[in-house]
PDB file of C-alpha atoms and ligand atoms in Angstrom:
ATOM      1  CA  MET A  23     121.563  89.779 105.318  1.00  0.00           C
ATOM      2  CA  MET A  24     120.843  89.102 101.664  1.00  0.00           C
ATOM      3  CA  ALA A  25     123.455  89.181  98.929  1.00  0.00           C
ATOM      4  CA  HIS A  26     124.038  92.774  97.788  1.00  0.00           C
ATOM      5  CA  GLY A  27     122.336  92.348  94.410  1.00  0.00           C
ATOM      6  CA  GLN A  28     119.131  91.279  96.167  1.00  0.00           C
ATOM      7  CA  PHE A  29     118.438  94.678  97.697  1.00  0.00           C
ATOM      8  CA  LEU A  30     115.647  96.748  96.205  1.00  0.00           C
ATOM      9  CA  LEU A  31     117.315 100.013  97.258  1.00  0.00           C
ATOM     10  CA  LYS A  32     120.968 100.686  98.029  1.00  0.00           C
ATOM     11  CA  VAL A  33     121.841 104.068  99.506  1.00  0.00           C
ATOM     12  CA  GLU A  34     125.583 104.633  99.813  1.00  0.00           C
ATOM     13  CA  GLY A  35     127.462 107.690 101.029  1.00  0.00           C
ATOM     14  CA  LEU A  36     124.461 109.911 100.350  1.00  0.00           C
ATOM     15  CA  THR A  37     125.312 113.530 101.100  1.00  0.00           C
ATOM     16  CA  VAL A  38     123.720 116.896 100.464  1.00  0.00           C
ATOM     17  CA  SER A  39     125.220 120.188 101.424  1.00  0.00           C
ATOM     18  CA  PHE A  40     123.147 123.397 101.563  1.00  0.00           C
ATOM     19  CA  ASP A  41     125.629 126.284 101.546  1.00  0.00           C
ATOM     20  CA  GLY A  42     128.157 124.178 103.437  1.00  0.00           C
ATOM     21  CA  PHE A  43     125.609 122.732 105.902  1.00  0.00           C
ATOM     22  CA  LYS A  44     125.379 118.953 105.489  1.00  0.00           C
ATOM     23  CA  ALA A  45     121.688 118.154 106.002  1.00  0.00           C
ATOM     24  CA  VAL A  46     122.430 114.538 104.998  1.00  0.00           C
ATOM     25  CA  ASP A  47     125.964 113.388 105.678  1.00  0.00           C
ATOM     26  CA  ASN A  48     127.476 110.206 104.219  1.00  0.00           C
ATOM     27  CA  LEU A  49     124.369 108.097 104.784  1.00  0.00           C
ATOM     28  CA  SER A  50     124.254 104.414 103.806  1.00  0.00           C
ATOM     29  CA  PHE A  51     121.424 101.910 104.178  1.00  0.00           C
ATOM     30  CA  TYR A  52     119.914  99.004 102.252  1.00  0.00           C
ATOM     31  CA  VAL A  53     116.246  98.122 101.814  1.00  0.00           C
ATOM     32  CA  GLU A  54     115.109  94.591 101.005  1.00  0.00           C
ATOM     33  CA  PRO A  55     111.981  93.632  99.051  1.00  0.00           C
ATOM     34  CA  ASN A  56     108.802  93.428 101.193  1.00  0.00           C
ATOM     35  CA  GLU A  57     110.319  95.575 103.891  1.00  0.00           C
ATOM     36  CA  CYS A  58     108.748  98.338 105.929  1.00  0.00           C
ATOM     37  CA  ARG A  59     111.687 100.550 106.836  1.00  0.00           C
ATOM     38  CA  VAL A  60     111.000 103.329 109.315  1.00  0.00           C
ATOM     39  CA  ILE A  61     113.187 106.422 109.616  1.00  0.00           C
ATOM     40  CA  ILE A  62     112.972 108.205 112.959  1.00  0.00           C
ATOM     41  CA  GLY A  63     114.937 111.078 114.458  1.00  0.00           C
ATOM     42  CA  PRO A  64     114.487 114.513 116.007  1.00  0.00           C
ATOM     43  CA  ASN A  65     113.151 117.485 114.023  1.00  0.00           C
ATOM     44  CA  GLY A  66     115.756 118.726 111.568  1.00  0.00           C
ATOM     45  CA  ALA A  67     117.617 115.379 111.544  1.00  0.00           C
ATOM     46  CA  GLY A  68     117.367 115.230 107.732  1.00  0.00           C
ATOM     47  CA  LYS A  69     114.584 112.655 107.350  1.00  0.00           C
ATOM     48  CA  THR A  70     112.484 114.520 104.778  1.00  0.00           C
ATOM     49  CA  THR A  71     115.638 115.505 102.899  1.00  0.00           C
ATOM     50  CA  VAL A  72     116.553 111.802 102.521  1.00  0.00           C
ATOM     51  CA  LEU A  73     113.223 111.170 100.768  1.00  0.00           C
ATOM     52  CA  ASP A  74     113.707 114.342  98.663  1.00  0.00           C
ATOM     53  CA  LEU A  75     117.081 113.006  97.513  1.00  0.00           C
ATOM     54  CA  ILE A  76     115.772 109.519  96.678  1.00  0.00           C
ATOM     55  CA  CYS A  77     112.816 110.861  94.654  1.00  0.00           C
ATOM     56  CA  GLY A  78     114.973 113.390  92.794  1.00  0.00           C
ATOM     57  CA  ARG A  79     113.350 116.529  94.207  1.00  0.00           C
ATOM     58  CA  THR A  80     116.669 117.596  95.746  1.00  0.00           C
ATOM     59  CA  LYS A  81     119.989 116.995  93.986  1.00  0.00           C
ATOM     60  CA  ALA A  82     122.613 115.131  96.035  1.00  0.00           C
ATOM     61  CA  THR A  83     126.102 116.528  96.490  1.00  0.00           C
ATOM     62  CA  ASP A  84     127.648 113.069  96.700  1.00  0.00           C
ATOM     63  CA  GLY A  85     126.875 109.370  96.976  1.00  0.00           C
ATOM     64  CA  SER A  86     124.754 106.795  95.204  1.00  0.00           C
ATOM     65  CA  VAL A  87     121.118 105.658  95.331  1.00  0.00           C
ATOM     66  CA  LYS A  88     120.531 102.455  93.393  1.00  0.00           C
ATOM     67  CA  PHE A  89     117.007 101.167  92.839  1.00  0.00           C
ATOM     68  CA  LYS A  90     117.060  97.700  91.284  1.00  0.00           C
ATOM     69  CA  ASN A  91     120.617  98.582  90.231  1.00  0.00           C
ATOM     70  CA  HIS A  92     119.577 101.774  88.392  1.00  0.00           C
ATOM     71  CA  GLU A  93     121.300 104.923  89.621  1.00  0.00           C
ATOM     72  CA  LEU A  94     118.496 107.256  90.701  1.00  0.00           C
ATOM     73  CA  LEU A  95     120.792 110.225  91.281  1.00  0.00           C
ATOM     74  CA  LYS A  96     121.222 110.497  87.499  1.00  0.00           C
ATOM     75  CA  MET A  97     117.486 110.467  86.822  1.00  0.00           C
ATOM     76  CA  ARG A  98     114.804 113.164  86.757  1.00  0.00           C
ATOM     77  CA  GLU A  99     111.877 113.100  89.198  1.00  0.00           C
ATOM     78  CA  ASP A 100     109.419 111.799  86.560  1.00  0.00           C
ATOM     79  CA  GLN A 101     111.844 109.079  85.457  1.00  0.00           C
ATOM     80  CA  ILE A 102     112.194 107.937  89.070  1.00  0.00           C
ATOM     81  CA  VAL A 103     108.393 107.704  89.400  1.00  0.00           C
ATOM     82  CA  HIS A 104     108.278 105.766  86.131  1.00  0.00           C
ATOM     83  CA  ALA A 105     110.996 103.394  87.424  1.00  0.00           C
ATOM     84  CA  GLY A 106     108.663 102.449  90.288  1.00  0.00           C
ATOM     85  CA  VAL A 107     109.303 104.796  93.210  1.00  0.00           C
ATOM     86  CA  GLY A 108     106.242 106.576  94.663  1.00  0.00           C
ATOM     87  CA  ARG A 109     106.446 109.408  97.178  1.00  0.00           C
ATOM     88  CA  LYS A 110     103.813 110.870  99.456  1.00  0.00           C
ATOM     89  CA  PHE A 111     104.428 114.256 101.026  1.00  0.00           C
ATOM     90  CA  GLN A 112     103.388 115.232 104.542  1.00  0.00           C
ATOM     91  CA  THR A 113     100.192 117.097 103.714  1.00  0.00           C
ATOM     92  CA  PRO A 114      97.546 115.215 101.735  1.00  0.00           C
ATOM     93  CA  SER A 115      97.145 116.543  98.200  1.00  0.00           C
ATOM     94  CA  VAL A 116      93.964 115.015  96.831  1.00  0.00           C
ATOM     95  CA  TYR A 117      91.612 116.759  94.395  1.00  0.00           C
ATOM     96  CA  GLU A 118      88.918 118.033  96.772  1.00  0.00           C
ATOM     97  CA  ASP A 119      86.286 118.621  94.058  1.00  0.00           C
ATOM     98  CA  LEU A 120      86.634 115.139  92.585  1.00  0.00           C
ATOM     99  CA  SER A 121      85.123 111.937  93.965  1.00  0.00           C
ATOM    100  CA  VAL A 122      87.212 109.173  95.517  1.00  0.00           C
ATOM    101  CA  PHE A 123      86.705 107.190  92.287  1.00  0.00           C
ATOM    102  CA  GLU A 124      87.840 110.101  90.104  1.00  0.00           C
ATOM    103  CA  ASN A 125      90.902 110.777  92.274  1.00  0.00           C
ATOM    104  CA  LEU A 126      91.981 107.155  91.780  1.00  0.00           C
ATOM    105  CA  GLU A 127      91.057 107.200  88.081  1.00  0.00           C
ATOM    106  CA  ILE A 128      93.221 110.223  87.225  1.00  0.00           C
ATOM    107  CA  SER A 129      96.134 108.607  89.078  1.00  0.00           C
ATOM    108  CA  PHE A 130      95.988 105.465  86.944  1.00  0.00           C
ATOM    109  CA  PRO A 131      99.141 105.322  84.786  1.00  0.00           C
ATOM    110  CA  LYS A 132      98.426 106.528  81.265  1.00  0.00           C
ATOM    111  CA  GLY A 133      98.928 103.903  78.574  1.00  0.00           C
ATOM    112  CA  HIS A 134      99.563 104.379  74.865  1.00  0.00           C
ATOM    113  CA  SER A 135      96.721 102.944  72.827  1.00  0.00           C
ATOM    114  CA  VAL A 136      93.313 103.746  74.242  1.00  0.00           C
ATOM    115  CA  PHE A 137      91.465 103.753  70.915  1.00  0.00           C
ATOM    116  CA  GLY A 138      88.553 101.763  69.563  1.00  0.00           C
ATOM    117  CA  ALA A 139      87.983  98.273  70.917  1.00  0.00           C
ATOM    118  CA  LEU A 140      90.842  98.600  73.368  1.00  0.00           C
ATOM    119  CA  SER A 141      89.248 101.424  75.294  1.00  0.00           C
ATOM    120  CA  PHE A 142      86.250  99.399  76.533  1.00  0.00           C
ATOM    121  CA  ARG A 143      88.536  96.635  77.802  1.00  0.00           C
ATOM    122  CA  ARG A 144      90.686  99.250  79.418  1.00  0.00           C
ATOM    123  CA  THR A 145      87.766 100.937  81.161  1.00  0.00           C
ATOM    124  CA  VAL A 146      86.740  97.590  82.655  1.00  0.00           C
ATOM    125  CA  ASP A 147      90.280  96.901  83.869  1.00  0.00           C
ATOM    126  CA  VAL A 148      90.706 100.374  85.347  1.00  0.00           C
ATOM    127  CA  THR A 149      87.377 100.149  87.164  1.00  0.00           C
ATOM    128  CA  ALA A 150      88.292  96.765  88.640  1.00  0.00           C
ATOM    129  CA  ARG A 151      91.644  98.118  89.790  1.00  0.00           C
ATOM    130  CA  ILE A 152      90.011 101.198  91.361  1.00  0.00           C
ATOM    131  CA  GLN A 153      87.577  98.928  93.231  1.00  0.00           C
ATOM    132  CA  GLU A 154      90.437  96.758  94.489  1.00  0.00           C
ATOM    133  CA  ILE A 155      92.478  99.766  95.659  1.00  0.00           C
ATOM    134  CA  ALA A 156      89.420 101.357  97.314  1.00  0.00           C
ATOM    135  CA  GLU A 157      88.922  98.193  99.357  1.00  0.00           C
ATOM    136  CA  THR A 158      92.592  98.188 100.379  1.00  0.00           C
ATOM    137  CA  ILE A 159      92.388 101.804 101.609  1.00  0.00           C
ATOM    138  CA  PHE A 160      89.053 101.345 103.456  1.00  0.00           C
ATOM    139  CA  LEU A 161      87.125 103.608 101.044  1.00  0.00           C
ATOM    140  CA  ALA A 162      85.115 101.071  99.015  1.00  0.00           C
ATOM    141  CA  ASP A 163      81.818 102.458 100.373  1.00  0.00           C
ATOM    142  CA  LEU A 164      82.814 106.048  99.609  1.00  0.00           C
ATOM    143  CA  LEU A 165      83.778 105.843  95.912  1.00  0.00           C
ATOM    144  CA  ALA A 166      81.141 108.406  94.896  1.00  0.00           C
ATOM    145  CA  GLU A 167      81.931 110.792  97.762  1.00  0.00           C
ATOM    146  CA  LYS A 168      83.710 114.072  97.008  1.00  0.00           C
ATOM    147  CA  ALA A 169      87.181 114.030  98.529  1.00  0.00           C
ATOM    148  CA  ALA A 170      86.373 117.324 100.273  1.00  0.00           C
ATOM    149  CA  PHE A 171      83.970 115.443 102.566  1.00  0.00           C
ATOM    150  CA  LEU A 172      86.507 112.839 103.713  1.00  0.00           C
ATOM    151  CA  SER A 173      88.139 113.007 107.156  1.00  0.00           C
ATOM    152  CA  HIS A 174      91.813 113.972 107.322  1.00  0.00           C
ATOM    153  CA  GLY A 175      92.740 110.303 107.816  1.00  0.00           C
ATOM    154  CA  GLN A 176      90.612 109.179 104.864  1.00  0.00           C
ATOM    155  CA  LYS A 177      92.334 111.784 102.660  1.00  0.00           C
ATOM    156  CA  GLN A 178      95.704 110.342 103.705  1.00  0.00           C
ATOM    157  CA  TRP A 179      94.494 106.863 102.728  1.00  0.00           C
ATOM    158  CA  LEU A 180      93.159 108.169  99.416  1.00  0.00           C
ATOM    159  CA  GLU A 181      96.533 109.662  98.608  1.00  0.00           C
ATOM    160  CA  ILE A 182      98.211 106.341  99.447  1.00  0.00           C
ATOM    161  CA  GLY A 183      95.671 104.728  97.077  1.00  0.00           C
ATOM    162  CA  MET A 184      96.569 107.244  94.341  1.00  0.00           C
ATOM    163  CA  LEU A 185     100.164 106.019  94.646  1.00  0.00           C
ATOM    164  CA  LEU A 186      99.242 102.324  94.918  1.00  0.00           C
ATOM    165  CA  ILE A 187      97.282 102.454  91.664  1.00  0.00           C
ATOM    166  CA  GLN A 188     100.603 103.210  89.930  1.00  0.00           C
ATOM    167  CA  ASP A 189     101.916  99.953  91.427  1.00  0.00           C
ATOM    168  CA  PRO A 190     105.268 101.270  92.729  1.00  0.00           C
ATOM    169  CA  GLU A 191     107.827  98.753  93.987  1.00  0.00           C
ATOM    170  CA  LEU A 192     108.986 101.294  96.557  1.00  0.00           C
ATOM    171  CA  LEU A 193     106.589 103.625  98.337  1.00  0.00           C
ATOM    172  CA  MET A 194     107.892 106.467 100.521  1.00  0.00           C
ATOM    173  CA  LEU A 195     105.589 108.094 103.076  1.00  0.00           C
ATOM    174  CA  ASP A 196     106.421 111.175 105.143  1.00  0.00           C
ATOM    175  CA  GLU A 197     104.585 111.096 108.496  1.00  0.00           C
ATOM    176  CA  PRO A 198     101.412 109.445 107.136  1.00  0.00           C
ATOM    177  CA  VAL A 199      99.589 109.180 110.501  1.00  0.00           C
ATOM    178  CA  ALA A 200     100.173 112.754 111.708  1.00  0.00           C
ATOM    179  CA  GLY A 201      96.800 114.156 112.766  1.00  0.00           C
ATOM    180  CA  MET A 202      95.085 110.757 112.659  1.00  0.00           C
ATOM    181  CA  SER A 203      92.938 109.304 115.443  1.00  0.00           C
ATOM    182  CA  VAL A 204      94.114 106.217 117.345  1.00  0.00           C
ATOM    183  CA  ALA A 205      91.637 104.067 115.399  1.00  0.00           C
ATOM    184  CA  GLU A 206      92.868 105.497 112.067  1.00  0.00           C
ATOM    185  CA  ARG A 207      96.486 104.821 113.082  1.00  0.00           C
ATOM    186  CA  LYS A 208      95.638 101.170 113.788  1.00  0.00           C
ATOM    187  CA  LYS A 209      93.990 100.855 110.376  1.00  0.00           C
ATOM    188  CA  THR A 210      96.955 102.541 108.676  1.00  0.00           C
ATOM    189  CA  ALA A 211      99.308 100.018 110.335  1.00  0.00           C
ATOM    190  CA  GLU A 212      97.062  97.257 108.992  1.00  0.00           C
ATOM    191  CA  LEU A 213      97.172  98.898 105.530  1.00  0.00           C
ATOM    192  CA  LEU A 214     100.986  99.112 105.506  1.00  0.00           C
ATOM    193  CA  ASN A 215     101.375  95.523 106.697  1.00  0.00           C
ATOM    194  CA  ARG A 216      99.143  94.483 103.811  1.00  0.00           C
ATOM    195  CA  ILE A 217     100.848  96.540 101.088  1.00  0.00           C
ATOM    196  CA  ILE A 218     104.374  95.302 101.902  1.00  0.00           C
ATOM    197  CA  GLN A 219     103.237  91.857 100.717  1.00  0.00           C
ATOM    198  CA  ASP A 220     103.797  93.262  97.194  1.00  0.00           C
ATOM    199  CA  ARG A 221     106.351  96.072  97.634  1.00  0.00           C
ATOM    200  CA  SER A 222     108.677  97.869 100.058  1.00  0.00           C
ATOM    201  CA  VAL A 223     107.825 100.967 102.029  1.00  0.00           C
ATOM    202  CA  ILE A 224     109.984 103.644 103.649  1.00  0.00           C
ATOM    203  CA  VAL A 225     108.092 105.586 106.316  1.00  0.00           C
ATOM    204  CA  ILE A 226     109.135 108.607 108.341  1.00  0.00           C
ATOM    205  CA  GLU A 227     107.337 108.514 111.662  1.00  0.00           C
ATOM    206  CA  HIS A 228     107.331 109.895 115.214  1.00  0.00           C
ATOM    207  CA  ASP A 229     104.641 107.799 116.904  1.00  0.00           C
ATOM    208  CA  MET A 230     106.597 104.952 118.526  1.00  0.00           C
ATOM    209  CA  GLY A 231     103.507 102.803 119.036  1.00  0.00           C
ATOM    210  CA  PHE A 232     102.829 103.042 115.307  1.00  0.00           C
ATOM    211  CA  VAL A 233     106.485 102.337 114.477  1.00  0.00           C
ATOM    212  CA  ALA A 234     106.371  99.182 116.623  1.00  0.00           C
ATOM    213  CA  ASP A 235     103.270  98.037 114.693  1.00  0.00           C
ATOM    214  CA  ILE A 236     104.826  98.403 111.224  1.00  0.00           C
ATOM    215  CA  ALA A 237     108.646  98.426 111.205  1.00  0.00           C
ATOM    216  CA  THR A 238     110.700  95.519 109.949  1.00  0.00           C
ATOM    217  CA  ARG A 239     113.783  97.684 110.606  1.00  0.00           C
ATOM    218  CA  VAL A 240     114.388 101.179 111.979  1.00  0.00           C
ATOM    219  CA  ASN A 241     116.982 103.809 111.029  1.00  0.00           C
ATOM    220  CA  VAL A 242     117.649 106.560 113.550  1.00  0.00           C
ATOM    221  CA  LEU A 243     118.895 109.784 111.985  1.00  0.00           C
ATOM    222  CA  HIS A 244     120.641 112.540 113.922  1.00  0.00           C
ATOM    223  CA  GLN A 245     122.206 115.647 112.365  1.00  0.00           C
ATOM    224  CA  GLY A 246     122.119 114.017 108.927  1.00  0.00           C
ATOM    225  CA  LYS A 247     123.991 110.908 110.060  1.00  0.00           C
ATOM    226  CA  MET A 248     122.905 107.363 110.853  1.00  0.00           C
ATOM    227  CA  LEU A 249     122.912 107.107 114.630  1.00  0.00           C
ATOM    228  CA  SER A 250     121.569 103.566 114.917  1.00  0.00           C
ATOM    229  CA  GLU A 251     119.963 100.870 112.788  1.00  0.00           C
ATOM    230  CA  GLY A 252     118.179  97.617 113.551  1.00  0.00           C
ATOM    231  CA  SER A 253     114.982  96.241 115.014  1.00  0.00           C
ATOM    232  CA  MET A 254     112.745  98.531 117.077  1.00  0.00           C
ATOM    233  CA  ALA A 255     113.950  96.734 120.231  1.00  0.00           C
ATOM    234  CA  HIS A 256     117.592  97.184 119.171  1.00  0.00           C
ATOM    235  CA  VAL A 257     117.393 100.943 118.538  1.00  0.00           C
ATOM    236  CA  GLN A 258     115.268 101.566 121.637  1.00  0.00           C
ATOM    237  CA  ALA A 259     117.939  99.910 123.779  1.00  0.00           C
ATOM    238  CA  ASP A 260     120.849 101.698 122.034  1.00  0.00           C
ATOM    239  CA  PRO A 261     122.426 104.131 124.562  1.00  0.00           C
ATOM    240  CA  LYS A 262     123.266 106.592 121.726  1.00  0.00           C
ATOM    241  CA  VAL A 263     119.602 106.734 120.765  1.00  0.00           C
ATOM    242  CA  ILE A 264     118.420 107.097 124.349  1.00  0.00           C
ATOM    243  CA  GLU A 265     120.846 109.963 124.850  1.00  0.00           C
ATOM    244  CA  VAL A 266     119.998 112.105 121.812  1.00  0.00           C
ATOM    245  CA  TYR A 267     116.419 111.182 121.103  1.00  0.00           C
ATOM    246  CA  LEU A 268     114.230 108.801 123.056  1.00  0.00           C
ATOM    247  CA  GLY A 269     115.506 110.057 126.402  1.00  0.00           C
ATOM    248  CA  HIS A 270     114.154 113.564 125.834  1.00  0.00           C
TER     249      HIS A 270
HETATM  250  P1  ADP B  25     113.417 116.398 109.289  1.00  0.00           P
HETATM  251  O1  ADP B  25     112.489 115.931 108.220  1.00  0.00           O
HETATM  252  O2  ADP B  25     114.224 115.295 109.904  1.00  0.00           O
HETATM  253  O3  ADP B  25     112.711 117.184 110.371  1.00  0.00           O
HETATM  254  P2  ADP B  25     114.607 117.998 107.182  1.00  0.00           P
HETATM  255  O4  ADP B  25     115.115 116.971 106.253  1.00  0.00           O
HETATM  256  O5  ADP B  25     113.341 118.673 106.806  1.00  0.00           O
HETATM  257  O6  ADP B  25     114.503 117.394 108.661  1.00  0.00           O
HETATM  258  O7  ADP B  25     115.697 119.121 107.371  1.00  0.00           O
HETATM  259  C1  ADP B  25     117.044 118.828 107.760  1.00  0.00           C
HETATM  260  C2  ADP B  25     117.833 120.117 107.815  1.00  0.00           C
HETATM  261  O8  ADP B  25     118.105 120.565 106.501  1.00  0.00           O
HETATM  262  C3  ADP B  25     117.130 121.240 108.530  1.00  0.00           C
HETATM  263  O9  ADP B  25     118.095 121.970 109.281  1.00  0.00           O
HETATM  264  C4  ADP B  25     116.581 122.072 107.398  1.00  0.00           C
HETATM  265  O10 ADP B  25     116.450 123.417 107.766  1.00  0.00           O
HETATM  266  C5  ADP B  25     117.649 121.896 106.332  1.00  0.00           C
HETATM  267  N1  ADP B  25     117.123 121.978 104.948  1.00  0.00           N
HETATM  268  C6  ADP B  25     116.235 121.145 104.381  1.00  0.00           C
HETATM  269  N2  ADP B  25     116.013 121.482 103.083  1.00  0.00           N
HETATM  270  C7  ADP B  25     116.792 122.569 102.848  1.00  0.00           C
HETATM  271  C8  ADP B  25     117.025 123.398 101.692  1.00  0.00           C
HETATM  272  N3  ADP B  25     116.409 123.173 100.528  1.00  0.00           N
HETATM  273  N4  ADP B  25     117.896 124.423 101.814  1.00  0.00           N
HETATM  274  C9  ADP B  25     118.528 124.661 102.987  1.00  0.00           C
HETATM  275  N5  ADP B  25     118.368 123.917 104.099  1.00  0.00           N
HETATM  276  C10 ADP B  25     117.514 122.889 104.042  1.00  0.00           C
HETATM  277 MG1   MG B  26     110.408 116.112 107.961  1.00  0.00          MG
END
C-alpha cells in the first residue's frame, strides 16, 4: 500500500440514496496511479451508479471522492472532466456522419488562442496527436472512414480514443467489451494494458476472462456495498463472492 497522499482517487463513505433505497452504501476504495481497477458484481449491484457519482452525473448523499486531493463531489460534471476524469458510457456515442479523423478532431480539448501564426502550429500538433491516438486504438488505416461504417467494436475503440485525446489521468469505462468478438476483446485488453502506462482506468466488466487479462485489482460490489477487494485470484477464492456472485 502506498501512503495515502499518493493515491490518484480516494473514495470514502460514498453513499447515494434514491427515495430511501441506498444504491451505493458507504463505499470506500483507493486507486493508485497506473492502475486498472475492475468493478464487478451482479446486475443492480450499483456499479454504474458509482461511476455516475464520481463523474458528477448523480449527486451523492454522503461521503467523499478525492481526485488528486480535489473534492469531486463539490464540482460540476464539466469541471470534473476538466480536472482530468474521462467517462465512457455503455453504448458508444460517436458521430456516425463524421470520419474517424473528424471524431477525434472535435474531441481535442479547445485551447484559447488559435489565431494567426499559432493556428498553423496548432493544426500540425493536433494532426500528429490524432495520428498517434488512431494507432493506439487500432484505427490508423481507417482515419478517412465514416464512423457509421465501423464495426461495433471499432466504434467502442473510437470512443475510447475520443476520451484519450483529452489526456485524462483517470478514465472510467462501463462495460467496454460488451458485444465485442473474442478477437476484439483481446485487442481491447492490449489497449487497456497500454493506456495504463500513462493513466489509471476504472472498468466495469462481466467477462471474467477479460477481467483476468486487465485487472491490477478487483472490487466486488453487492447491493451497493463492497463485498470483496483484491487480486482476481483473491476475489475468486473469497467464499462471500462465490456465494453471491460467481457461484451462480
Ligand atoms: P449495475 O450497474 O451494477 O447493474 P446500477 O448502478 O445501474 O447497477 O443500479 C443500482 C441500483 O440503483 C438499481 O436497483 C437501480 O434500479 C437503482 N438506480 C440507479 N439509478 C437510479 C436512479 N437515478 N433513481 C432510482 N434508482 C436508481
Ligand atoms: Mg451498469
